[in-house]
């Protein structure tokens, strides 16, 4: 039988360097609160993006392991659903405390496997932790409604969990995105099977260990691994009632269609091309700092990275000053002091980003700052792309049409704010946008007319905190964004409403003939 270890025995000290791990351990499945060695025949090598050293091998979980995860989650569902809300709240409090205690360890795993700087990785953890903290307030969020609809008759509504749910996660936020799902799914009484990204599952494995320590019973949270094969299993498994997906359009549109066709609820956040409109009346220094930070932070590998600027009027002259700020950023291994951005996730991603920069050059845009060929001395083998700034970009160019997902800022020019709004609205994506201006009237018009779902006014990355919801729109969500992540829509996603109508008459019925017409209570 496969080797199992208890969660507690997996605790390790966390890495603080990019040194080669001498004997990398294989990543395990997490089933019934136990780490279980996979019997996989296919493995995916995971490399540190700063060095390309092997960190671990991630299994393509076998059919039997996937089956075991779903069966475990199904077995756990009824008893978990029947625990009191206050009990689940207590588990969530413990989970929150443990995430705080293990914050550095989680962040270090992210830096090692994903590449982002340690400080940025701590932010990745915190944004997820905040969702878990908000879920602790579930006791006031889960109340239903009641109304006396006619004499002696009342209707009550209850929010009930769905059953087994699943989450399919991307590589770019290895802690935050699993934590968009785990807290709300579980605190509302569901169980969940998570498939972290095969490119950086380490943070999720630490979270799994913390789930066991926090008191989640076996089966409430299970973790399986792999790529498309695991995803197809999730999409086709009848016991799984809801699927959360965050990732690219290519995978997400397929996942949305197939899971929906199989009758599941689906929430799916997809790709982006986030624009800033830069107006001549803005606070210039604030705007330029904000743009450089939001374009190049996390090496541009954020779905809310500010990857596109529309320079309105004379602000097109400011592009050189954005480049000056970009040049000051330190591109280095994520554990190094002072590193501002780390490597991109893989050699393939680096190649794709460099190809898009080359395409911009061929199509006649101006490469103001070229990050191709950059290498920090200490990490010559990493997947490096330095900050790159491309000006005079036109909407037909590939570098504008495709999501670059790297440290590349493309700048277009517009004569007026109206032209900027039209340009932003003509783009297929609608995740986020920002405007930099001192005029309340201009900001107000922008806010009303722009079609992106998350708008920043002098705020470069307007990702809402968990009391709101992540409200991308257009091609940045599948299914019209009916089920957005966290906040009230997140609660709706993980619960179904049951309404109960009851009649308690004080006098006994005297008529002896049944009424056959539709009851209307009017
Ligand atoms: P990805 O689509 O390659 O992978 C996401 C998940 O889907 C992974 O778990 C992967 O195993 C799985 N997957 C990939 N290809 C598949 C296929 N053909 N069939 C079935 N499953 C498949 O995305 P990524 O590269 O990990 O993440 C980056 C993308 O995610 C970017 O497009 C980014 O904009 C997007 N993203 C969006 C948000 C948001 O909230 N809108 C947040 C983070 C990332």
Tab-separated table of C-alpha atoms in Angstrom, residues 141 145 158 258 285 326 423 516:
chain	number	residue	atom	x	y	z
A	141	UNK	CA	-23.320	36.059	6.930
A	145	UNK	CA	-34.869	35.016	5.467
A	158	UNK	CA	-31.821	28.531	4.347
A	258	UNK	CA	-17.314	21.132	-19.942
A	285	UNK	CA	5.155	61.424	-9.552
A	326	UNK	CA	11.928	50.675	-14.225
A	423	UNK	CA	-9.713	52.093	-26.594
A	516	UNK	CA	-56.578	21.330	-7.316
